[in-house]
Amino acid sequence: MSEVLSAKGIDLLYGETSAVSNAQISLHRGEVAAITGQSGSGKSSLLYCLAGVLPVTRGEIHFEGRSFGDLDDEELSALRRERFGFVFQYGELLPELTVEENTALPLRLAGRRKADALAAAGEVLGRLGLADLCGRRPSQVSGGQSQRVAVARSLVHKPAVVFADEPTGSLDSGNAVAVLEEFLTLARSQGTAVVLVTHDAQVAARADTRYIMCDGMLRPHGEEAS
Ligand SMILES: Nc1ncnc2c1ncn2[C@@H]1O[C@H](COP(=O)(O)OP(=O)(O)OP(=O)(O)O)[C@@H](O)[C@H]1O
């Protein structure tokens, strides 16, 4: 399997507060990596560093062999837009767009023609069992459906990596498992790697690789300091 993303010696400071300390991670094509840990341990901070959203204080992150440090702001934002996908706890759909338009957004932002983008959105929505909802607005779908749409949007442009911050955290446990299964199956089928931040051990158990974050330090699952 080829490596898509790697980070070495990552530190992130917010002023005096150390959120991430000397983190190291390597992610391969189609791999699902889960990061668990207590509230405030630095999971989201690390995720946003890996996604090129927060600049690191120290260390290096490489995507497909290129260091984030060698990219200017425009290149980094193009990378985030075109090669990465994002899912958040509450879906964060745009209320004025339909389900289909929300899903097509990454392709539209990448310059794809509207008809092509909507066709691709319709296809991925169909794979998630949402074909009937295409014309609805986010206010007209359930929480579980809305989170599935967010998943569809994160994968529609076949990104190399999806960064998911508590993607099922707003759902009841039955729905959470179902949405997660659909998300990971679709990601794996198209070779998209996933970095999954979760406080839920059952969610993490579905990953290929597991890490624990503790006081800003990232350790492979099973090797955490006692
Ligand atoms: N913008 C910020 N400015 C200053 N400190 C911050 C900021 N964001 C987070 N922190 C601090 O950094 C540390 C790590 O926070 P982070 O949100 O990454 O943890 P987390 O593990 O994702 O927590 P949770 O599970 O509650 O979302 C915490 O001590 C937090 O208070």
PDB file of C-alpha atoms and ligand atoms in Angstrom:
ATOM      1  CA  MET A   1       0.000   0.000   0.000  1.00  0.00           C
ATOM      2  CA  SER A   2       1.339   3.445  -0.815  1.00  0.00           C
ATOM      3  CA  GLU A   3       1.721   6.086   1.849  1.00  0.00           C
ATOM      4  CA  VAL A   4      -0.457   9.160   1.294  1.00  0.00           C
ATOM      5  CA  LEU A   5       0.093  11.194   4.442  1.00  0.00           C
ATOM      6  CA  SER A   6       2.823  11.197   7.039  1.00  0.00           C
ATOM      7  CA  ALA A   7       3.648  13.397   9.985  1.00  0.00           C
ATOM      8  CA  LYS A   8       6.793  13.456  12.068  1.00  0.00           C
ATOM      9  CA  GLY A   9       7.587  15.306  15.274  1.00  0.00           C
ATOM     10  CA  ILE A  10       4.418  17.401  15.219  1.00  0.00           C
ATOM     11  CA  ASP A  11       3.998  19.980  17.971  1.00  0.00           C
ATOM     12  CA  LEU A  12       1.126  22.430  18.198  1.00  0.00           C
ATOM     13  CA  LEU A  13       1.082  25.218  20.750  1.00  0.00           C
ATOM     14  CA  TYR A  14      -1.784  27.615  21.385  1.00  0.00           C
ATOM     15  CA  GLY A  15       0.204  30.357  23.090  1.00  0.00           C
ATOM     16  CA  GLU A  16       1.540  28.612  26.188  1.00  0.00           C
ATOM     17  CA  THR A  17      -0.782  25.599  25.877  1.00  0.00           C
ATOM     18  CA  SER A  18       0.722  22.522  24.292  1.00  0.00           C
ATOM     19  CA  ALA A  19      -2.094  20.728  22.409  1.00  0.00           C
ATOM     20  CA  VAL A  20       0.008  18.249  20.398  1.00  0.00           C
ATOM     21  CA  SER A  21       3.441  17.007  21.335  1.00  0.00           C
ATOM     22  CA  ASN A  22       5.855  15.132  19.054  1.00  0.00           C
ATOM     23  CA  ALA A  23       3.113  13.273  17.155  1.00  0.00           C
ATOM     24  CA  GLN A  24       3.949  10.795  14.447  1.00  0.00           C
ATOM     25  CA  ILE A  25       1.545   9.082  12.085  1.00  0.00           C
ATOM     26  CA  SER A  26       1.618   7.399   8.695  1.00  0.00           C
ATOM     27  CA  LEU A  27      -1.462   6.800   6.588  1.00  0.00           C
ATOM     28  CA  HIS A  28      -1.757   4.619   3.506  1.00  0.00           C
ATOM     29  CA  ARG A  29      -4.193   4.544   0.605  1.00  0.00           C
ATOM     30  CA  GLY A  30      -7.610   3.308   1.754  1.00  0.00           C
ATOM     31  CA  GLU A  31      -6.510   2.960   5.388  1.00  0.00           C
ATOM     32  CA  VAL A  32      -8.870   3.955   8.181  1.00  0.00           C
ATOM     33  CA  ALA A  33      -7.056   5.306  11.245  1.00  0.00           C
ATOM     34  CA  ALA A  34      -8.988   6.107  14.416  1.00  0.00           C
ATOM     35  CA  ILE A  35      -7.789   8.504  17.097  1.00  0.00           C
ATOM     36  CA  THR A  36      -9.464   8.210  20.482  1.00  0.00           C
ATOM     37  CA  GLY A  37      -8.693   9.960  23.755  1.00  0.00           C
ATOM     38  CA  GLN A  38     -10.219  12.040  26.497  1.00  0.00           C
ATOM     39  CA  SER A  39     -11.778  15.430  25.997  1.00  0.00           C
ATOM     40  CA  GLY A  40      -9.063  18.061  25.648  1.00  0.00           C
ATOM     41  CA  SER A  41      -6.322  15.519  24.852  1.00  0.00           C
ATOM     42  CA  GLY A  42      -5.593  17.171  21.475  1.00  0.00           C
ATOM     43  CA  LYS A  43      -7.427  14.932  18.968  1.00  0.00           C
ATOM     44  CA  SER A  44      -9.111  17.700  16.986  1.00  0.00           C
ATOM     45  CA  SER A  45      -5.978  19.840  17.062  1.00  0.00           C
ATOM     46  CA  LEU A  46      -3.944  17.020  15.542  1.00  0.00           C
ATOM     47  CA  LEU A  47      -6.636  16.333  12.945  1.00  0.00           C
ATOM     48  CA  TYR A  48      -6.609  19.948  11.795  1.00  0.00           C
ATOM     49  CA  CYS A  49      -2.812  19.964  11.610  1.00  0.00           C
ATOM     50  CA  LEU A  50      -2.877  16.824   9.447  1.00  0.00           C
ATOM     51  CA  ALA A  51      -5.496  18.433   7.212  1.00  0.00           C
ATOM     52  CA  GLY A  52      -3.361  21.532   6.680  1.00  0.00           C
ATOM     53  CA  VAL A  53      -5.927  23.713   8.435  1.00  0.00           C
ATOM     54  CA  LEU A  54      -3.807  24.598  11.489  1.00  0.00           C
ATOM     55  CA  PRO A  55      -0.117  25.367  10.927  1.00  0.00           C
ATOM     56  CA  VAL A  56       2.132  23.253  13.135  1.00  0.00           C
ATOM     57  CA  THR A  57       4.554  24.834  15.594  1.00  0.00           C
ATOM     58  CA  ARG A  58       7.194  22.208  14.856  1.00  0.00           C
ATOM     59  CA  GLY A  59       7.578  19.109  12.701  1.00  0.00           C
ATOM     60  CA  GLU A  60       6.757  18.143   9.156  1.00  0.00           C
ATOM     61  CA  ILE A  61       3.722  16.782   7.355  1.00  0.00           C
ATOM     62  CA  HIS A  62       4.008  15.232   3.902  1.00  0.00           C
ATOM     63  CA  PHE A  63       1.139  14.541   1.540  1.00  0.00           C
ATOM     64  CA  GLU A  64       2.014  12.265  -1.376  1.00  0.00           C
ATOM     65  CA  GLY A  65       5.675  13.057  -0.801  1.00  0.00           C
ATOM     66  CA  ARG A  66       5.323  16.866  -0.696  1.00  0.00           C
ATOM     67  CA  SER A  67       5.849  18.781   2.529  1.00  0.00           C
ATOM     68  CA  PHE A  68       3.063  21.174   3.561  1.00  0.00           C
ATOM     69  CA  GLY A  69       5.908  23.579   4.351  1.00  0.00           C
ATOM     70  CA  ASP A  70       6.811  23.757   0.642  1.00  0.00           C
ATOM     71  CA  LEU A  71       3.285  24.794  -0.387  1.00  0.00           C
ATOM     72  CA  ASP A  72       2.078  28.398  -0.486  1.00  0.00           C
ATOM     73  CA  ASP A  73      -1.377  29.329   0.867  1.00  0.00           C
ATOM     74  CA  GLU A  74      -3.051  28.895  -2.499  1.00  0.00           C
ATOM     75  CA  GLU A  75      -1.518  25.455  -3.093  1.00  0.00           C
ATOM     76  CA  LEU A  76      -2.455  24.355   0.402  1.00  0.00           C
ATOM     77  CA  SER A  77      -6.052  25.486   0.013  1.00  0.00           C
ATOM     78  CA  ALA A  78      -6.293  23.764  -3.394  1.00  0.00           C
ATOM     79  CA  LEU A  79      -4.977  20.605  -1.734  1.00  0.00           C
ATOM     80  CA  ARG A  80      -7.594  20.811   1.032  1.00  0.00           C
ATOM     81  CA  ARG A  81     -10.361  21.510  -1.472  1.00  0.00           C
ATOM     82  CA  GLU A  82      -9.502  18.898  -4.081  1.00  0.00           C
ATOM     83  CA  ARG A  83      -7.617  16.087  -2.370  1.00  0.00           C
ATOM     84  CA  PHE A  84      -9.149  16.142   1.112  1.00  0.00           C
ATOM     85  CA  GLY A  85     -12.705  15.704   2.368  1.00  0.00           C
ATOM     86  CA  PHE A  86     -14.187  16.661   5.721  1.00  0.00           C
ATOM     87  CA  VAL A  87     -17.029  15.411   7.917  1.00  0.00           C
ATOM     88  CA  PHE A  88     -17.993  17.111  11.166  1.00  0.00           C
ATOM     89  CA  GLN A  89     -20.229  16.125  14.055  1.00  0.00           C
ATOM     90  CA  TYR A  90     -23.286  18.035  12.849  1.00  0.00           C
ATOM     91  CA  GLY A  91     -22.924  17.596   9.100  1.00  0.00           C
ATOM     92  CA  GLU A  92     -22.620  21.322   8.478  1.00  0.00           C
ATOM     93  CA  LEU A  93     -24.757  21.265   5.331  1.00  0.00           C
ATOM     94  CA  LEU A  94     -25.633  24.556   3.665  1.00  0.00           C
ATOM     95  CA  PRO A  95     -29.337  25.152   4.428  1.00  0.00           C
ATOM     96  CA  GLU A  96     -30.144  26.996   1.198  1.00  0.00           C
ATOM     97  CA  LEU A  97     -28.871  24.194  -1.063  1.00  0.00           C
ATOM     98  CA  THR A  98     -30.615  20.909  -1.793  1.00  0.00           C
ATOM     99  CA  VAL A  99     -29.168  17.601  -0.636  1.00  0.00           C
ATOM    100  CA  GLU A 100     -27.881  16.989  -4.163  1.00  0.00           C
ATOM    101  CA  GLU A 101     -26.344  20.477  -4.450  1.00  0.00           C
ATOM    102  CA  ASN A 102     -24.708  20.135  -1.033  1.00  0.00           C
ATOM    103  CA  THR A 103     -23.194  16.836  -2.097  1.00  0.00           C
ATOM    104  CA  ALA A 104     -21.975  18.267  -5.409  1.00  0.00           C
ATOM    105  CA  LEU A 105     -20.237  21.216  -3.729  1.00  0.00           C
ATOM    106  CA  PRO A 106     -16.643  19.877  -3.699  1.00  0.00           C
ATOM    107  CA  LEU A 107     -16.880  19.140  -7.425  1.00  0.00           C
ATOM    108  CA  ARG A 108     -18.332  22.584  -8.177  1.00  0.00           C
ATOM    109  CA  LEU A 109     -15.524  24.203  -6.138  1.00  0.00           C
ATOM    110  CA  ALA A 110     -13.023  22.176  -8.169  1.00  0.00           C
ATOM    111  CA  GLY A 111     -14.516  23.656 -11.347  1.00  0.00           C
ATOM    112  CA  ARG A 112     -16.640  20.744 -12.579  1.00  0.00           C
ATOM    113  CA  ARG A 113     -19.658  21.586 -14.763  1.00  0.00           C
ATOM    114  CA  LYS A 114     -22.920  21.676 -12.847  1.00  0.00           C
ATOM    115  CA  ALA A 115     -24.555  18.794 -14.742  1.00  0.00           C
ATOM    116  CA  ASP A 116     -21.513  16.535 -14.220  1.00  0.00           C
ATOM    117  CA  ALA A 117     -21.218  17.472 -10.551  1.00  0.00           C
ATOM    118  CA  LEU A 118     -24.903  16.802  -9.887  1.00  0.00           C
ATOM    119  CA  ALA A 119     -24.710  13.474 -11.733  1.00  0.00           C
ATOM    120  CA  ALA A 120     -21.753  12.385  -9.587  1.00  0.00           C
ATOM    121  CA  ALA A 121     -23.574  13.576  -6.452  1.00  0.00           C
ATOM    122  CA  GLY A 122     -26.667  11.599  -7.450  1.00  0.00           C
ATOM    123  CA  GLU A 123     -24.554   8.487  -7.869  1.00  0.00           C
ATOM    124  CA  VAL A 124     -22.896   8.661  -4.456  1.00  0.00           C
ATOM    125  CA  LEU A 125     -26.214   9.549  -2.794  1.00  0.00           C
ATOM    126  CA  GLY A 126     -27.687   6.465  -4.466  1.00  0.00           C
ATOM    127  CA  ARG A 127     -24.910   4.304  -3.028  1.00  0.00           C
ATOM    128  CA  LEU A 128     -25.836   5.586   0.427  1.00  0.00           C
ATOM    129  CA  GLY A 129     -29.547   4.884  -0.126  1.00  0.00           C
ATOM    130  CA  LEU A 130     -30.441   8.580  -0.351  1.00  0.00           C
ATOM    131  CA  ALA A 131     -31.555   8.854  -3.980  1.00  0.00           C
ATOM    132  CA  ASP A 132     -35.079   9.876  -2.948  1.00  0.00           C
ATOM    133  CA  LEU A 133     -33.833  12.848  -0.949  1.00  0.00           C
ATOM    134  CA  CYS A 134     -31.906  14.633  -3.715  1.00  0.00           C
ATOM    135  CA  GLY A 135     -34.285  17.594  -4.047  1.00  0.00           C
ATOM    136  CA  ARG A 136     -34.860  18.187  -0.327  1.00  0.00           C
ATOM    137  CA  ARG A 137     -33.244  20.866   1.809  1.00  0.00           C
ATOM    138  CA  PRO A 138     -31.250  19.882   4.920  1.00  0.00           C
ATOM    139  CA  SER A 139     -34.138  21.050   7.144  1.00  0.00           C
ATOM    140  CA  GLN A 140     -36.346  18.399   5.502  1.00  0.00           C
ATOM    141  CA  VAL A 141     -34.201  15.348   6.353  1.00  0.00           C
ATOM    142  CA  SER A 142     -33.485  13.484   9.605  1.00  0.00           C
ATOM    143  CA  GLY A 143     -30.268  13.713  11.613  1.00  0.00           C
ATOM    144  CA  GLY A 144     -29.038  10.347  10.343  1.00  0.00           C
ATOM    145  CA  GLN A 145     -29.880  11.248   6.754  1.00  0.00           C
ATOM    146  CA  SER A 146     -28.168  14.596   7.115  1.00  0.00           C
ATOM    147  CA  GLN A 147     -25.002  12.909   8.373  1.00  0.00           C
ATOM    148  CA  ARG A 148     -25.116  10.491   5.416  1.00  0.00           C
ATOM    149  CA  VAL A 149     -25.311  13.492   3.088  1.00  0.00           C
ATOM    150  CA  ALA A 150     -22.242  14.948   4.820  1.00  0.00           C
ATOM    151  CA  VAL A 151     -20.490  11.616   4.213  1.00  0.00           C
ATOM    152  CA  ALA A 152     -21.546  11.672   0.551  1.00  0.00           C
ATOM    153  CA  ARG A 153     -20.203  15.213   0.186  1.00  0.00           C
ATOM    154  CA  SER A 154     -16.871  14.261   1.777  1.00  0.00           C
ATOM    155  CA  LEU A 155     -16.355  11.424  -0.716  1.00  0.00           C
ATOM    156  CA  VAL A 156     -17.928  12.707  -3.950  1.00  0.00           C
ATOM    157  CA  HIS A 157     -14.661  14.077  -5.386  1.00  0.00           C
ATOM    158  CA  LYS A 158     -12.830  10.836  -4.514  1.00  0.00           C
ATOM    159  CA  PRO A 159     -10.370  12.560  -2.198  1.00  0.00           C
ATOM    160  CA  ALA A 160      -7.147  10.913  -1.053  1.00  0.00           C
ATOM    161  CA  VAL A 161      -8.014  11.493   2.615  1.00  0.00           C
ATOM    162  CA  VAL A 162     -11.201  12.289   4.541  1.00  0.00           C
ATOM    163  CA  PHE A 163     -10.769  13.921   7.951  1.00  0.00           C
ATOM    164  CA  ALA A 164     -13.718  13.070  10.171  1.00  0.00           C
ATOM    165  CA  ASP A 165     -14.164  14.750  13.562  1.00  0.00           C
ATOM    166  CA  GLU A 166     -16.751  12.804  15.597  1.00  0.00           C
ATOM    167  CA  PRO A 167     -18.705  12.061  12.389  1.00  0.00           C
ATOM    168  CA  THR A 168     -21.356  10.036  14.205  1.00  0.00           C
ATOM    169  CA  GLY A 169     -21.212  11.916  17.504  1.00  0.00           C
ATOM    170  CA  SER A 170     -24.639  13.495  17.051  1.00  0.00           C
ATOM    171  CA  LEU A 171     -26.431  10.215  16.279  1.00  0.00           C
ATOM    172  CA  ASP A 172     -28.009   7.536  18.464  1.00  0.00           C
ATOM    173  CA  SER A 173     -25.925   4.375  18.683  1.00  0.00           C
ATOM    174  CA  GLY A 174     -27.908   2.364  16.094  1.00  0.00           C
ATOM    175  CA  ASN A 175     -27.718   5.126  13.533  1.00  0.00           C
ATOM    176  CA  ALA A 176     -24.079   5.835  14.384  1.00  0.00           C
ATOM    177  CA  VAL A 177     -23.008   2.284  13.585  1.00  0.00           C
ATOM    178  CA  ALA A 178     -25.021   2.203  10.343  1.00  0.00           C
ATOM    179  CA  VAL A 179     -23.700   5.549   9.083  1.00  0.00           C
ATOM    180  CA  LEU A 180     -20.149   4.641  10.040  1.00  0.00           C
ATOM    181  CA  GLU A 181     -20.317   1.290   8.224  1.00  0.00           C
ATOM    182  CA  GLU A 182     -21.622   2.961   5.075  1.00  0.00           C
ATOM    183  CA  PHE A 183     -19.004   5.702   5.298  1.00  0.00           C
ATOM    184  CA  LEU A 184     -16.049   3.346   5.727  1.00  0.00           C
ATOM    185  CA  THR A 185     -17.266   0.864   3.109  1.00  0.00           C
ATOM    186  CA  LEU A 186     -17.575   3.625   0.524  1.00  0.00           C
ATOM    187  CA  ALA A 187     -14.227   5.177   1.454  1.00  0.00           C
ATOM    188  CA  ARG A 188     -12.400   1.849   1.292  1.00  0.00           C
ATOM    189  CA  SER A 189     -14.058   0.968  -2.037  1.00  0.00           C
ATOM    190  CA  GLN A 190     -12.599   4.061  -3.664  1.00  0.00           C
ATOM    191  CA  GLY A 191      -9.194   3.945  -1.958  1.00  0.00           C
ATOM    192  CA  THR A 192      -9.835   7.001   0.214  1.00  0.00           C
ATOM    193  CA  ALA A 193      -7.963   6.985   3.532  1.00  0.00           C
ATOM    194  CA  VAL A 194      -9.840   8.200   6.622  1.00  0.00           C
ATOM    195  CA  VAL A 195      -8.587   9.848   9.797  1.00  0.00           C
ATOM    196  CA  LEU A 196     -11.375   9.376  12.289  1.00  0.00           C
ATOM    197  CA  VAL A 197     -11.471  11.246  15.596  1.00  0.00           C
ATOM    198  CA  THR A 198     -13.889   9.686  18.040  1.00  0.00           C
ATOM    199  CA  HIS A 199     -14.416   9.240  21.755  1.00  0.00           C
ATOM    200  CA  ASP A 200     -16.341   6.039  21.017  1.00  0.00           C
ATOM    201  CA  ALA A 201     -14.363   2.780  21.332  1.00  0.00           C
ATOM    202  CA  GLN A 202     -16.952   0.893  19.254  1.00  0.00           C
ATOM    203  CA  VAL A 203     -16.472   3.330  16.398  1.00  0.00           C
ATOM    204  CA  ALA A 204     -12.681   3.092  16.712  1.00  0.00           C
ATOM    205  CA  ALA A 205     -12.874  -0.705  16.626  1.00  0.00           C
ATOM    206  CA  ARG A 206     -13.943  -0.499  12.972  1.00  0.00           C
ATOM    207  CA  ALA A 207     -10.685   1.177  11.942  1.00  0.00           C
ATOM    208  CA  ASP A 208      -7.647  -0.585  10.486  1.00  0.00           C
ATOM    209  CA  THR A 209      -5.253   1.291  12.764  1.00  0.00           C
ATOM    210  CA  ARG A 210      -5.938   2.762  16.182  1.00  0.00           C
ATOM    211  CA  TYR A 211      -4.201   5.486  18.134  1.00  0.00           C
ATOM    212  CA  ILE A 212      -4.790   6.949  21.566  1.00  0.00           C
ATOM    213  CA  MET A 213      -4.183  10.608  22.333  1.00  0.00           C
ATOM    214  CA  CYS A 214      -3.240  11.439  25.899  1.00  0.00           C
ATOM    215  CA  ASP A 215      -2.165  14.924  26.997  1.00  0.00           C
ATOM    216  CA  GLY A 216      -1.142  15.820  23.447  1.00  0.00           C
ATOM    217  CA  MET A 217       0.819  12.606  22.932  1.00  0.00           C
ATOM    218  CA  LEU A 218      -0.225  10.136  20.272  1.00  0.00           C
ATOM    219  CA  ARG A 219       0.455   6.453  20.802  1.00  0.00           C
ATOM    220  CA  PRO A 220      -0.499   3.353  18.861  1.00  0.00           C
ATOM    221  CA  HIS A 221      -3.417   1.593  20.567  1.00  0.00           C
ATOM    222  CA  GLY A 222      -2.085  -0.900  23.069  1.00  0.00           C
ATOM    223  CA  GLU A 223       1.150   1.042  23.598  1.00  0.00           C
ATOM    224  CA  GLU A 224      -0.285   3.919  25.602  1.00  0.00           C
ATOM    225  CA  ALA A 225       1.674   4.961  28.685  1.00  0.00           C
ATOM    226  CA  SER A 226       0.208   3.646  31.922  1.00  0.00           C
TER     227      SER A 226
HETATM  228  N1  LIG B   1      -8.135  27.785  19.807  1.00  0.00           N
HETATM  229  C1  LIG B   1      -7.589  27.377  20.959  1.00  0.00           C
HETATM  230  N2  LIG B   1      -6.894  28.234  21.723  1.00  0.00           N
HETATM  231  C2  LIG B   1      -6.307  27.836  22.870  1.00  0.00           C
HETATM  232  N3  LIG B   1      -6.364  26.565  23.340  1.00  0.00           N
HETATM  233  C3  LIG B   1      -7.054  25.669  22.615  1.00  0.00           C
HETATM  234  C4  LIG B   1      -7.704  26.018  21.393  1.00  0.00           C
HETATM  235  N4  LIG B   1      -8.303  24.922  20.887  1.00  0.00           N
HETATM  236  C5  LIG B   1      -8.046  23.930  21.769  1.00  0.00           C
HETATM  237  N5  LIG B   1      -7.304  24.370  22.801  1.00  0.00           N
HETATM  238  C6  LIG B   1      -6.769  23.571  23.923  1.00  0.00           C
HETATM  239  O1  LIG B   1      -5.930  22.566  23.355  1.00  0.00           O
HETATM  240  C7  LIG B   1      -6.109  21.323  24.025  1.00  0.00           C
HETATM  241  C8  LIG B   1      -6.550  20.257  23.017  1.00  0.00           C
HETATM  242  O2  LIG B   1      -7.858  20.595  22.521  1.00  0.00           O
HETATM  243  P1  LIG B   1      -8.587  19.726  21.391  1.00  0.00           P
HETATM  244  O3  LIG B   1      -9.852  20.431  21.031  1.00  0.00           O
HETATM  245  O4  LIG B   1      -7.638  19.430  20.317  1.00  0.00           O
HETATM  246  O5  LIG B   1      -8.903  18.389  22.206  1.00  0.00           O
HETATM  247  P2  LIG B   1      -9.879  17.183  21.842  1.00  0.00           P
HETATM  248  O6  LIG B   1      -9.190  15.945  22.283  1.00  0.00           O
HETATM  249  O7  LIG B   1     -10.277  17.255  20.417  1.00  0.00           O
HETATM  250  O8  LIG B   1     -11.117  17.489  22.781  1.00  0.00           O
HETATM  251  P3  LIG B   1     -12.690  17.109  22.616  1.00  0.00           P
HETATM  252  O9  LIG B   1     -12.769  15.602  22.606  1.00  0.00           O
HETATM  253  O10 LIG B   1     -13.315  17.702  23.828  1.00  0.00           O
HETATM  254  O11 LIG B   1     -13.159  17.745  21.337  1.00  0.00           O
HETATM  255  C9  LIG B   1      -7.109  21.587  25.143  1.00  0.00           C
HETATM  256  O12 LIG B   1      -6.368  21.875  26.301  1.00  0.00           O
HETATM  257  C10 LIG B   1      -7.851  22.816  24.673  1.00  0.00           C
HETATM  258  O13 LIG B   1      -8.341  23.562  25.777  1.00  0.00           O
END
